[in-house]
Short mmCIF file of C-alpha atoms in Angstrom, two decimals:
data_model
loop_
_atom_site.label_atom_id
_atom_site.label_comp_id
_atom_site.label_asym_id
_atom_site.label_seq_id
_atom_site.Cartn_x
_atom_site.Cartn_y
_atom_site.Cartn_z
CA UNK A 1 33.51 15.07 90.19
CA UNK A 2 30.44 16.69 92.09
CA UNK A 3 28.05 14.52 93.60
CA UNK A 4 24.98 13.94 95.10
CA UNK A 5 23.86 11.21 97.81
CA UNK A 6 20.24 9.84 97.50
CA UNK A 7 20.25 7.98 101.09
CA UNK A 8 21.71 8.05 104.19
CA UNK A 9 22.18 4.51 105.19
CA UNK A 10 25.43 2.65 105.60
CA UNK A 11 26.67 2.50 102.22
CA UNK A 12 26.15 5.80 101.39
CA UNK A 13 27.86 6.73 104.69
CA UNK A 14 30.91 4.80 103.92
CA UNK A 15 31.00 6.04 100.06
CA UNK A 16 30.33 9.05 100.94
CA UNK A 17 33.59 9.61 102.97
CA UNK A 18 35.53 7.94 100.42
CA UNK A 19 34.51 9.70 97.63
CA UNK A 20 35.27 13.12 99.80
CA UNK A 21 38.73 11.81 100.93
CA UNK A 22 39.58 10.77 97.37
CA UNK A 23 39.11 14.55 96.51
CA UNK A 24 35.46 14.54 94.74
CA UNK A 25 32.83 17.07 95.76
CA UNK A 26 29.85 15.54 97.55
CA UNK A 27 26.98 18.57 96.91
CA UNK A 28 24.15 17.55 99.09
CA UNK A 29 22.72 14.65 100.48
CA UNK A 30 19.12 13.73 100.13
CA UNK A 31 17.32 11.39 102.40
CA UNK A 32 13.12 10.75 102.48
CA UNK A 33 13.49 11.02 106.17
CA UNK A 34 15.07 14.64 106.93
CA UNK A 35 16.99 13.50 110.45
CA UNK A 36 18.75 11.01 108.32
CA UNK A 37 19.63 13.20 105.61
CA UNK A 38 20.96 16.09 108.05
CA UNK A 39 22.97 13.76 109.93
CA UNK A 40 25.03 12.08 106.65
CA UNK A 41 25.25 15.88 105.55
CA UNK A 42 26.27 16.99 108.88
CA UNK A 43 29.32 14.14 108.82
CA UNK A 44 30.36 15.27 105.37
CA UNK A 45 29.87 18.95 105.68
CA UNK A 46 27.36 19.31 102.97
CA UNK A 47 23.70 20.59 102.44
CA UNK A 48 21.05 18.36 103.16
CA UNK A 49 17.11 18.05 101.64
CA UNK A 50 14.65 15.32 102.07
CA UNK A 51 12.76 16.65 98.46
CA UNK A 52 13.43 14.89 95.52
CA UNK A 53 12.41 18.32 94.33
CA UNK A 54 15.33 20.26 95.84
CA UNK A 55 18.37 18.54 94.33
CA UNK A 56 21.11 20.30 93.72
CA UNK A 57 21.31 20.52 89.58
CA UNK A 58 25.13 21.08 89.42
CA UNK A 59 26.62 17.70 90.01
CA UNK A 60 27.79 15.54 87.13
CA UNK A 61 26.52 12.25 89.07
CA UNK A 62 23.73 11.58 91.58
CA UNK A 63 24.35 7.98 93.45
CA UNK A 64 20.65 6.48 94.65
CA UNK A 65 22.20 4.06 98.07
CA UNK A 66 18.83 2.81 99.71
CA UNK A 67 17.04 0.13 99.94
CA UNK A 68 16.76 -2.09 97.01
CA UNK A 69 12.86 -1.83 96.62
CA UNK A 70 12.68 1.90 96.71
CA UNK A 71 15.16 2.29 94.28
CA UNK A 72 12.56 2.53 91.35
CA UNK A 73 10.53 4.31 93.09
CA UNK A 74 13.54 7.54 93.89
CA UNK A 75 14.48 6.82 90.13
CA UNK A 76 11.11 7.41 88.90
CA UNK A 77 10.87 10.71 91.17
CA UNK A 78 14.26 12.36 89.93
CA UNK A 79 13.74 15.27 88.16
CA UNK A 80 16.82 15.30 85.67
CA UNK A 81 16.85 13.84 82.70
CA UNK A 82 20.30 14.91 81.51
CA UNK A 83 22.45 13.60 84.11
CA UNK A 84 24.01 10.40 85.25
CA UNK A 85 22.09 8.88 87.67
CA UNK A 86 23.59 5.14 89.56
CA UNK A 87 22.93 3.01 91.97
CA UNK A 88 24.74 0.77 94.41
CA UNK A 89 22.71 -2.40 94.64
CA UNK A 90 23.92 -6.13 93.56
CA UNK A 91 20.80 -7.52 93.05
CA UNK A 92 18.49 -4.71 90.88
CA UNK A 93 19.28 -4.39 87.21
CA UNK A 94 20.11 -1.65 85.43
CA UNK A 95 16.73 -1.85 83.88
CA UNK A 96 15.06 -0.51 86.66
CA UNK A 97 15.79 3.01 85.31
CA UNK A 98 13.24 2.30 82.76
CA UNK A 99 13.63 4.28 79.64
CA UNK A 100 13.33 7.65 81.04
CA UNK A 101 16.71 8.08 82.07
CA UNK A 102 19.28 8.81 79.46
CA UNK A 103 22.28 7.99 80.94
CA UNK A 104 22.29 5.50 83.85
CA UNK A 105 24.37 2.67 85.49
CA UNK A 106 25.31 0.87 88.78
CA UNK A 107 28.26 1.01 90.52
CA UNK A 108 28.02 -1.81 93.08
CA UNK A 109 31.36 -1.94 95.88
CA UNK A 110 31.53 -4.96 96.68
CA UNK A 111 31.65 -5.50 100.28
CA UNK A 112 30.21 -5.33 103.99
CA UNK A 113 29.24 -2.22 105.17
CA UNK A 114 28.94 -1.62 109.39
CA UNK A 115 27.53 1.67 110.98
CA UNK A 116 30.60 1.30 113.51
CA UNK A 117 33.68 -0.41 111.63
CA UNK A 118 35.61 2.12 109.64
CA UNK A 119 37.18 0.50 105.96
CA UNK A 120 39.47 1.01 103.57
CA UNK A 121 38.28 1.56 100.11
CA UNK A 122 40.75 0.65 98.16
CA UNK A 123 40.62 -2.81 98.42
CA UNK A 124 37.38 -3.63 97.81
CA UNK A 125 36.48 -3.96 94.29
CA UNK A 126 33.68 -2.10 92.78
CA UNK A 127 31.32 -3.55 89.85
CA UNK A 128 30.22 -0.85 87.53
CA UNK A 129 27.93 -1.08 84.62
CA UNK A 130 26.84 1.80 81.99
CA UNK A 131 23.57 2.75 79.98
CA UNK A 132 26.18 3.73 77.57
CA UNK A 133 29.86 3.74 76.91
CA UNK A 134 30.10 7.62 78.42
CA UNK A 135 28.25 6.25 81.36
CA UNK A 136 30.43 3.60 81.57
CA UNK A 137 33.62 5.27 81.26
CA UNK A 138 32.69 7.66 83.69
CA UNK A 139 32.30 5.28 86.07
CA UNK A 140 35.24 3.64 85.54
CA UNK A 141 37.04 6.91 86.48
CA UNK A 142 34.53 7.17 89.36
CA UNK A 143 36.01 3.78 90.81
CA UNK A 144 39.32 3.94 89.95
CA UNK A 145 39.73 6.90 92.06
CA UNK A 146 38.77 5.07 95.06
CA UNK A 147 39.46 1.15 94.69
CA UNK A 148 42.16 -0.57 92.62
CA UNK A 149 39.68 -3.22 91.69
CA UNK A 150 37.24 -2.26 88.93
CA UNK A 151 34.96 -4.66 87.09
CA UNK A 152 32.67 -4.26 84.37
CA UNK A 153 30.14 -6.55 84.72
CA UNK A 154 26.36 -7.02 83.67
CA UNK A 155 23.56 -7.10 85.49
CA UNK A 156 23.39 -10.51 85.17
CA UNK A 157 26.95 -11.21 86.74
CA UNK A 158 26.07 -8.41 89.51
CA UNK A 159 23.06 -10.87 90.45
CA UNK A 160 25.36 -13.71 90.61
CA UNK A 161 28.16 -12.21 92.69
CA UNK A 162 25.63 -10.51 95.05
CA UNK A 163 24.40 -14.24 95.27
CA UNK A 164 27.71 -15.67 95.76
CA UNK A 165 28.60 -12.97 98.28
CA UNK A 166 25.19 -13.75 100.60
CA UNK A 167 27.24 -17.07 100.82
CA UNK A 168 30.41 -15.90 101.79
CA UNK A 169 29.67 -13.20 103.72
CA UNK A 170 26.31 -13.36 105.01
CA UNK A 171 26.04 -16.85 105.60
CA UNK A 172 29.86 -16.82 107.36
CA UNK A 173 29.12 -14.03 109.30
CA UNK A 174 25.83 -16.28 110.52
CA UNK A 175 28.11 -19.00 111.52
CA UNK A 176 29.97 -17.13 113.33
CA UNK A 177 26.85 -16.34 115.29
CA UNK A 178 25.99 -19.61 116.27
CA UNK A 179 29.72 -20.83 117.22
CA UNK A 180 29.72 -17.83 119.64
CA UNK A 181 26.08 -19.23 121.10
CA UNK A 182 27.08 -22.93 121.61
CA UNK A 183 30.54 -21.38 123.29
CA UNK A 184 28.46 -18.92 125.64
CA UNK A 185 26.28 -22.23 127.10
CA UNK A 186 29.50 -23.85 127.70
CA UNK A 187 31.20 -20.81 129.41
CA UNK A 188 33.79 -20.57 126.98
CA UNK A 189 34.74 -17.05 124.82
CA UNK A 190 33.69 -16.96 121.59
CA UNK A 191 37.61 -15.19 121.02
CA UNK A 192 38.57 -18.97 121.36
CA UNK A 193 37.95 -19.26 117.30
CA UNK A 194 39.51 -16.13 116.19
CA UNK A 195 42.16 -17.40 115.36
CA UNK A 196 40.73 -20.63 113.31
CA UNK A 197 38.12 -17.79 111.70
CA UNK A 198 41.06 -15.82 110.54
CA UNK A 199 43.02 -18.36 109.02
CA UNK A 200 40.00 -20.05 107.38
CA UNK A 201 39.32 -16.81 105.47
CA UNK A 202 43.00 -16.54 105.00
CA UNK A 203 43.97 -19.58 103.98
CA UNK A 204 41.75 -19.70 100.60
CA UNK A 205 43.96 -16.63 99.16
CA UNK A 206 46.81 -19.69 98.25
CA UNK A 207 44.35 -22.76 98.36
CA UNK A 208 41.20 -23.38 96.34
CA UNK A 209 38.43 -23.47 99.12
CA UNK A 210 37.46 -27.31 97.76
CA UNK A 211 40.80 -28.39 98.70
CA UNK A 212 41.03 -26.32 102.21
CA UNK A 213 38.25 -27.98 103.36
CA UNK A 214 38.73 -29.73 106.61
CA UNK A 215 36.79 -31.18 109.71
CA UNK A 216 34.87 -34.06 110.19
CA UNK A 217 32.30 -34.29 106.57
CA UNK A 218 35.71 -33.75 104.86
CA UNK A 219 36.76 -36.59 106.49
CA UNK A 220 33.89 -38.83 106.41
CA UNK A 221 34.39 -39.08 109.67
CA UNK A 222 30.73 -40.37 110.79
CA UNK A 223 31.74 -41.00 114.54
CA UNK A 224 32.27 -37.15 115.03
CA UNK A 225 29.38 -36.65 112.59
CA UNK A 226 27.08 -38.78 114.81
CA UNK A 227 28.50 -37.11 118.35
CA UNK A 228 27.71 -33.64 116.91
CA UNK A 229 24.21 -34.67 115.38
CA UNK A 230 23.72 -36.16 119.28
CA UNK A 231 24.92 -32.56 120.93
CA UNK A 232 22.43 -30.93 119.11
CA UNK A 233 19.04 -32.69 119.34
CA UNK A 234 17.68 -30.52 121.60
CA UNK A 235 18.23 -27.35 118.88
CA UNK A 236 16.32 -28.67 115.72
CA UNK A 237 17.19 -25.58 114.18
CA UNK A 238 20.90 -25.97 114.25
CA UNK A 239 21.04 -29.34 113.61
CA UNK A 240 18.96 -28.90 110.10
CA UNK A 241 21.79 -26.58 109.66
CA UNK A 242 24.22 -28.99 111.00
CA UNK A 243 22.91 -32.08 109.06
CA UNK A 244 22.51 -29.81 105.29
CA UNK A 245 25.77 -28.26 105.61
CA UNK A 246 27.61 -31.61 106.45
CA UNK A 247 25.73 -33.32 103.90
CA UNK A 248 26.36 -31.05 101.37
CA UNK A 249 30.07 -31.65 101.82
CA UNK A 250 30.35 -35.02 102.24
CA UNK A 251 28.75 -34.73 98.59
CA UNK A 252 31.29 -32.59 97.36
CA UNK A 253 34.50 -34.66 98.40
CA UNK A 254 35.99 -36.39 95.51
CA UNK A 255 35.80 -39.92 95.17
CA UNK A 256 38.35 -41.37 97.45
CA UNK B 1 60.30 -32.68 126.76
CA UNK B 2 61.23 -35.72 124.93
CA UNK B 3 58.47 -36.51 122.42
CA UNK B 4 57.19 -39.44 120.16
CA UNK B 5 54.80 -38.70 117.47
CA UNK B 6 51.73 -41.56 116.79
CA UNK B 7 50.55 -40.14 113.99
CA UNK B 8 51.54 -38.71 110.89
CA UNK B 9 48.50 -36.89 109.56
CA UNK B 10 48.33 -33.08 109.54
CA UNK B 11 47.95 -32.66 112.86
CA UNK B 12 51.21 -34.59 113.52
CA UNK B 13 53.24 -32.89 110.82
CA UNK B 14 52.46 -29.17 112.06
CA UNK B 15 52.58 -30.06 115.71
CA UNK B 16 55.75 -32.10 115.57
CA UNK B 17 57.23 -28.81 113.69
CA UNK B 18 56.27 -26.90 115.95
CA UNK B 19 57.37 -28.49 118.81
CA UNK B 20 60.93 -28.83 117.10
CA UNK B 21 60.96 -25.28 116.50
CA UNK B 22 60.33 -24.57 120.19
CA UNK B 23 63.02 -27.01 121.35
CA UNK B 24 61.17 -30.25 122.24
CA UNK B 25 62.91 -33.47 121.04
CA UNK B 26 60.60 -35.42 118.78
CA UNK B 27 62.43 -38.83 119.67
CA UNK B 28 60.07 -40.58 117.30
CA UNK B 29 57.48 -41.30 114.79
CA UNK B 30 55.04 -44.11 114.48
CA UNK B 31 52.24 -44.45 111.93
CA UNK B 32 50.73 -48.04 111.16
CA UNK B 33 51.65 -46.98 107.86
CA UNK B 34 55.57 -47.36 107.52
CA UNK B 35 55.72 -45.33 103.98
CA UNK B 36 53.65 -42.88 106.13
CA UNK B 37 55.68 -42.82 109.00
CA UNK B 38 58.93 -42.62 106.96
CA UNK B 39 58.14 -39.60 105.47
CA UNK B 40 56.96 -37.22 108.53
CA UNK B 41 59.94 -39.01 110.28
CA UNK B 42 62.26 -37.92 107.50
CA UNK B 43 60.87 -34.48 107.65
CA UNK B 44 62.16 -33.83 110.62
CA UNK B 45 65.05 -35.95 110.81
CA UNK B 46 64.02 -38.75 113.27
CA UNK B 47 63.08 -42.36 113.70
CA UNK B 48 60.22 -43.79 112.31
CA UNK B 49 58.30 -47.01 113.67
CA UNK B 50 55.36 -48.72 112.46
CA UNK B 51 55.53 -51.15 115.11
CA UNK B 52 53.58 -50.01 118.92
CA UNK B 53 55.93 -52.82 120.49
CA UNK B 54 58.63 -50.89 119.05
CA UNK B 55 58.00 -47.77 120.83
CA UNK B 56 61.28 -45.57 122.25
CA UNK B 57 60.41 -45.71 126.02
CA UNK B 58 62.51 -42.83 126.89
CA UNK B 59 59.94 -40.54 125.86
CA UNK B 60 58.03 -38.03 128.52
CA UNK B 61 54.97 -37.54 126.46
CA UNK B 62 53.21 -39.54 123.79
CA UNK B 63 51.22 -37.45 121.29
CA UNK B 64 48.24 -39.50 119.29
CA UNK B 65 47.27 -37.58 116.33
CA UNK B 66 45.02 -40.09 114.18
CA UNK B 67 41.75 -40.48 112.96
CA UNK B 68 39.14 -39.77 115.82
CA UNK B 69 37.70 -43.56 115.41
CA UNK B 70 41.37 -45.12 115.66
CA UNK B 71 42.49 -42.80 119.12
CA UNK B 72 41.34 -46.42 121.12
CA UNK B 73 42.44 -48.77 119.86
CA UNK B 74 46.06 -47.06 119.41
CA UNK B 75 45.70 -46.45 123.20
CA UNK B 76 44.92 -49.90 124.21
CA UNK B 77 47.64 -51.37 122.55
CA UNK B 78 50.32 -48.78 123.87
CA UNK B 79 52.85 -50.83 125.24
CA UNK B 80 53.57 -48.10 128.44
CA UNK B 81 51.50 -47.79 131.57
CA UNK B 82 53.48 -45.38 132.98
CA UNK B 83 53.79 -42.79 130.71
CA UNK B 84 52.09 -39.27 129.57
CA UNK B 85 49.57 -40.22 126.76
CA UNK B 86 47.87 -37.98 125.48
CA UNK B 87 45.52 -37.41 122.19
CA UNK B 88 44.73 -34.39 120.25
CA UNK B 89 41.36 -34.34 119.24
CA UNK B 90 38.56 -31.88 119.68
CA UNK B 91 35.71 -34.34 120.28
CA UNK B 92 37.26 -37.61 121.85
CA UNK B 93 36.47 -37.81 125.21
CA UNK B 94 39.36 -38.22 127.85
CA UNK B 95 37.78 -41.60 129.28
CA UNK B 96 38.79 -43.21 125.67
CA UNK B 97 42.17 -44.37 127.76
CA UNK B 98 39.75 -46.23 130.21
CA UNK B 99 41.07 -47.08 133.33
CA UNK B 100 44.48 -48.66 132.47
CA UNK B 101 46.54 -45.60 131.51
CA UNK B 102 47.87 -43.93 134.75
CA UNK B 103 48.76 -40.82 132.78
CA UNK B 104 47.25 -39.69 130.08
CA UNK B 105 45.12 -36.13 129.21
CA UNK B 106 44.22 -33.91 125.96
CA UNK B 107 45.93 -31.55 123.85
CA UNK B 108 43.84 -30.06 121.02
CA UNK B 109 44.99 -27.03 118.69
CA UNK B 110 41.97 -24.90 117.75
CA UNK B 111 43.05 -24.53 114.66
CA UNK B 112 42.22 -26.10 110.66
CA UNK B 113 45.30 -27.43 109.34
CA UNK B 114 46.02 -28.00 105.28
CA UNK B 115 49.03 -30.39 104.06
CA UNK B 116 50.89 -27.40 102.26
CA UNK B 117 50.04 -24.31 104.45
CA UNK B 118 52.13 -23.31 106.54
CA UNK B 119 50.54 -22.09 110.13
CA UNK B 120 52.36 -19.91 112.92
CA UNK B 121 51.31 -21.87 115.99
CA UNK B 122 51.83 -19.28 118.60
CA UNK B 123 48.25 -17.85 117.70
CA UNK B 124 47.18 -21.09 118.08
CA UNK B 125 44.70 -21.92 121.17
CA UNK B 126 45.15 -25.38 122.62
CA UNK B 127 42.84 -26.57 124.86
CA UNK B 128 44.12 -28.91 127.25
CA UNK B 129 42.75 -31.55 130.09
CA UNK B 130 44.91 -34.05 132.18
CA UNK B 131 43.77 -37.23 134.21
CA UNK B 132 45.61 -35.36 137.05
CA UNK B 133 47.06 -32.54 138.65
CA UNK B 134 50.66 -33.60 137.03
CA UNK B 135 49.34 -34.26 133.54
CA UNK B 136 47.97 -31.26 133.50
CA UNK B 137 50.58 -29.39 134.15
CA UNK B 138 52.78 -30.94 132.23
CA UNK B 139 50.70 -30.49 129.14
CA UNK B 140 50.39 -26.54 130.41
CA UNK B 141 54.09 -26.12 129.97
CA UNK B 142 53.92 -28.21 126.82
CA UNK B 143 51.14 -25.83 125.18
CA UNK B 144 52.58 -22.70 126.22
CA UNK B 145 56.22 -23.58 124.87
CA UNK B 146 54.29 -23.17 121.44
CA UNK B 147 51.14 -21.28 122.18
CA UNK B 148 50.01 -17.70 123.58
CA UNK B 149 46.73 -19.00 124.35
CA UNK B 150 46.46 -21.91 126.98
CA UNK B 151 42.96 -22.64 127.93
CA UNK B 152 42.09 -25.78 130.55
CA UNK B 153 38.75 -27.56 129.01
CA UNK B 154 36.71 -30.51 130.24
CA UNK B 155 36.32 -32.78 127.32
CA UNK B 156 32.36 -31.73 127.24
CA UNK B 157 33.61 -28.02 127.09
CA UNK B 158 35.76 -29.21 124.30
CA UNK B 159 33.45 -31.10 122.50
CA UNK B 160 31.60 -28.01 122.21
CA UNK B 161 34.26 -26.06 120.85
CA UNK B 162 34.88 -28.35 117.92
CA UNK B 163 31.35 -28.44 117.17
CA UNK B 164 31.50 -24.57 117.22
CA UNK B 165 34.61 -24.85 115.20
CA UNK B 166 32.79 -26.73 112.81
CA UNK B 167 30.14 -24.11 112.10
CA UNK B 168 32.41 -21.06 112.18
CA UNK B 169 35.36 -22.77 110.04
CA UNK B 170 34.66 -26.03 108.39
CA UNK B 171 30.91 -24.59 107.22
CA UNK B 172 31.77 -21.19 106.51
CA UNK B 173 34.76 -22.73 104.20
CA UNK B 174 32.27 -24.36 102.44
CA UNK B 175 30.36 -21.38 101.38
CA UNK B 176 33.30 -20.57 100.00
CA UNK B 177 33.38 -23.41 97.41
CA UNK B 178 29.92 -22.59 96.59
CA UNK B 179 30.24 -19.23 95.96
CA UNK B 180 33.60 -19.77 94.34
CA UNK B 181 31.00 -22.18 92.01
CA UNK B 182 28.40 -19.74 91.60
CA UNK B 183 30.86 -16.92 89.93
CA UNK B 184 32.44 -19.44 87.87
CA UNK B 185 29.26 -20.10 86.06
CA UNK B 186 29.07 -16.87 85.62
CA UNK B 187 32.88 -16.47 83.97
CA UNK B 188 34.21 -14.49 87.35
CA UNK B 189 36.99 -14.87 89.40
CA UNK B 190 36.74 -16.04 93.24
CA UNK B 191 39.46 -13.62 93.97
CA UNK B 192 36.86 -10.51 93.65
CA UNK B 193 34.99 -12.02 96.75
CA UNK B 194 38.82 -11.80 98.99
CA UNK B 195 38.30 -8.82 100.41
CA UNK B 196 34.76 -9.68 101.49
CA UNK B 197 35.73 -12.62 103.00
CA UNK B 198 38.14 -11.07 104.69
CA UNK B 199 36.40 -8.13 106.01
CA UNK B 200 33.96 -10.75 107.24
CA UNK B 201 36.03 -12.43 109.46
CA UNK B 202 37.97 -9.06 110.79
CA UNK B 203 34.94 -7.10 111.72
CA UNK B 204 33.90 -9.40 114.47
CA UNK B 205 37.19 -8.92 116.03
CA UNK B 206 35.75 -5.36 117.29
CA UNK B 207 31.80 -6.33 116.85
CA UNK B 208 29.71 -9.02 117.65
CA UNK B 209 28.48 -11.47 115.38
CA UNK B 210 25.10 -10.91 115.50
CA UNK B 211 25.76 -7.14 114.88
CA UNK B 212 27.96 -7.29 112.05
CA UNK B 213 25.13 -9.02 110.33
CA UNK B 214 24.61 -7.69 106.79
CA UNK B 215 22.78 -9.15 103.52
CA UNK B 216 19.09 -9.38 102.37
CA UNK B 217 18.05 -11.22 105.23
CA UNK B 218 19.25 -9.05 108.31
CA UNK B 219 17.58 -6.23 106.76
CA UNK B 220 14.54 -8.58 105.70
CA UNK B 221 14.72 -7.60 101.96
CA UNK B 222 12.12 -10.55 100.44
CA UNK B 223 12.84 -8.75 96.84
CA UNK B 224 16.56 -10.32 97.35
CA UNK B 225 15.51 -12.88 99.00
CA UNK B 226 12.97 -13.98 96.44
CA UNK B 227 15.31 -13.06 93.44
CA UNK B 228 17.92 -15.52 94.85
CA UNK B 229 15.69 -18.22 94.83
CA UNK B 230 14.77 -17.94 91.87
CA UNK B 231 18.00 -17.77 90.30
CA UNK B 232 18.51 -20.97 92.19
CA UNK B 233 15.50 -22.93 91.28
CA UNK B 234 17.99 -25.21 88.96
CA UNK B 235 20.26 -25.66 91.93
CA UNK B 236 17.85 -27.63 94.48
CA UNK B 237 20.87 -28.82 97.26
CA UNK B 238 21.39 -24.94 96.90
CA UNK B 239 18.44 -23.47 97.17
CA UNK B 240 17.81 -25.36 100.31
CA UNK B 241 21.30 -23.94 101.88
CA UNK B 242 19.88 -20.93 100.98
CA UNK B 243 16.82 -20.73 102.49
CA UNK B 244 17.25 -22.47 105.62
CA UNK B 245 20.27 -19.98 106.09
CA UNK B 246 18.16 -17.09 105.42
CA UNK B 247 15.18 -18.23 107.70
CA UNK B 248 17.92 -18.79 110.53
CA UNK B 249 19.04 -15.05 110.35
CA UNK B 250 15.61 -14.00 109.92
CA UNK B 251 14.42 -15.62 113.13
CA UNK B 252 17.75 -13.96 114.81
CA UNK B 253 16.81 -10.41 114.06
CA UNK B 254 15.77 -8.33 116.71
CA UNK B 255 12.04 -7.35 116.83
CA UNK B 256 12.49 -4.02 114.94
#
């Protein structure tokens, strides 16, 4: 298919090169700020504008990849009417097209994007959704090309997973933050919990996550519980994290 | 070495493999529970005590692997003053032997151990601390005979690793269940959030934490931010997770 890129951040980046290596035509690349737009275009080998005015008219889909709150606003600002025109995010509906647009739809991959960490495409899945069955279908060949996970889902669902992924991912990747702080006052590498990190994201491929909990709220173990609350009076801010987190899973343990 | 087991908990069961594996001789298993002790016993093929009194005394090392709030009192009533004892927990203290035990130190695998997953231990860091210079290096010979990564720890260093542990595993597994919650409602498989996860925990292999940061809140999207909430204004305990997560990364973003 040809495409165009409206945005130049790092999903856009990392689709971008996908959809090129997967054999698709990116056209041009269109950014509101032209040093962003010319250095995405630059990467891919492609023109480059910063007016929503200058868009190349050839492709047979234009994907919108910035932020979520100026989506409407590049919508409302596209000047075809007649072509299929998506965006990326999990949390806006498909609604925000308004009626204008004939054919529409999202096609959301699911999954962390980082300026600096290269990734493979095909695993992660991709969540499309269509104005209309063409749309849709199109999509679905749009995805397919690149991931082996396609889902149709609403925009409804999107919200939801997008939701369940801040969790996940987000939230996780958060953690992580703060074990590598209380390490660094100690002295002590935060490559110390690789391993564990690894193997807790591992080991809920073959386990529900309810039953691979571990530690001491799994255990009810209130000594530990206590000793950790103690550690970390003098950061309120961690233990509120501390004291909701272990709270909320000494709720969900099942009746022993 | 010549082991006995005290304890037959998860810990026990994948350390006493392991051990095996690498040659050790697990003389030895006592639980105060005989059904319990039977059965790691039989697992690997040795005896099985329930009795302290009843102890094999020709043993070089004596591994207690039980509850946190039970490590004492199994340690005062060890019948050996002469021997290595050691414990393997991440947050008792080494002084829990008191004065009486001439020998005795810390072993503690960094790792989160399930009853039916099985767990390659050389990947495994164990953090180690001996009463002396001989316990010590006994229990540096002992790690590495199953471990790549031997690390010596005071027990306040270590307590701070299992705290850290606790945030980067235990937690972080826990956002797991809720999410896994979260798309169920919404009639979608947990598996679509796998690759996520793991990306997750891969990318800060080659960045840091705070860098790989993604979601709403790193890039200070309120229109996510605010949609979330809303969709979890039925879900108070939720909600509250939420938001206290989200004002956490917020307040760790760099001053753009």
């Amino acid at each position: 298919m040809k495409i165009v890129l409206l945005g130049s951040g790092n999903v856009a980046t990392h689709l971008g090169s996908a959809l090129q290596k997967a054999g698709h035509e990116i056209l041009q690349v269109w950014s509101r700020t032209q040093v962003n737009a010319l250095q995405l275009a630059g990467a891919l080998s492609v023109a480059a504008t910063d007016e929503l005015r200058a868009l190349d008219s050839s492709a047979d889909i234009y994907i919108i990849s910035v932020k979520d709150d100026a989506i409407g606003e590049v919508a409302s600002s596209f000047p075809f009417r007649d072509k299929l025109l998506v965006h990326t995010s999990g949390t806006v509906p498909l609604d925000v097209f308004g009626d204008d647009q004939l054919t529409c739809g999202v096609f959301y991959p699911l999954q962390t994007f980082s300026k600096h960490k290269d990734i493979s495409f095909s695993e992660i899945p991709v969540l499309i959704e269509g104005s209309d069955r063409a749309a849709s279908d199109a999509l679905a060949v749009l995805a397919g090309s690149i991931s082996r996970t396609v889902e149709r889902a609403s925009s409804e669902q999107r919200a939801a997973v997008h939701l369940a992924a801040v969790f996940a991912c987000n939230f996780s990747n958060h953690l992580y933050t703060i074990a590598k702080d209380l390490l660094a006052k100690e002295g002590l590498d935060f490559r110390l919990l690789l391993p564990l990190i690894t193997e807790t994201a591992e080991k809920i491929r073959s386990l529900d996550p309810k039953d691979a909990q571990t530690g001491p709220a799994a255990r009810n173990d209130q000594v530990s519980i206590n000793k950790h609350k103690s550690f970390l009076e003098p950061e309120p801010a961690l233990l509120e994290i501390y004291t909701l987190m272990t709270n909320s899973i000494l709720r969900s343990r099942d009746p022993q």
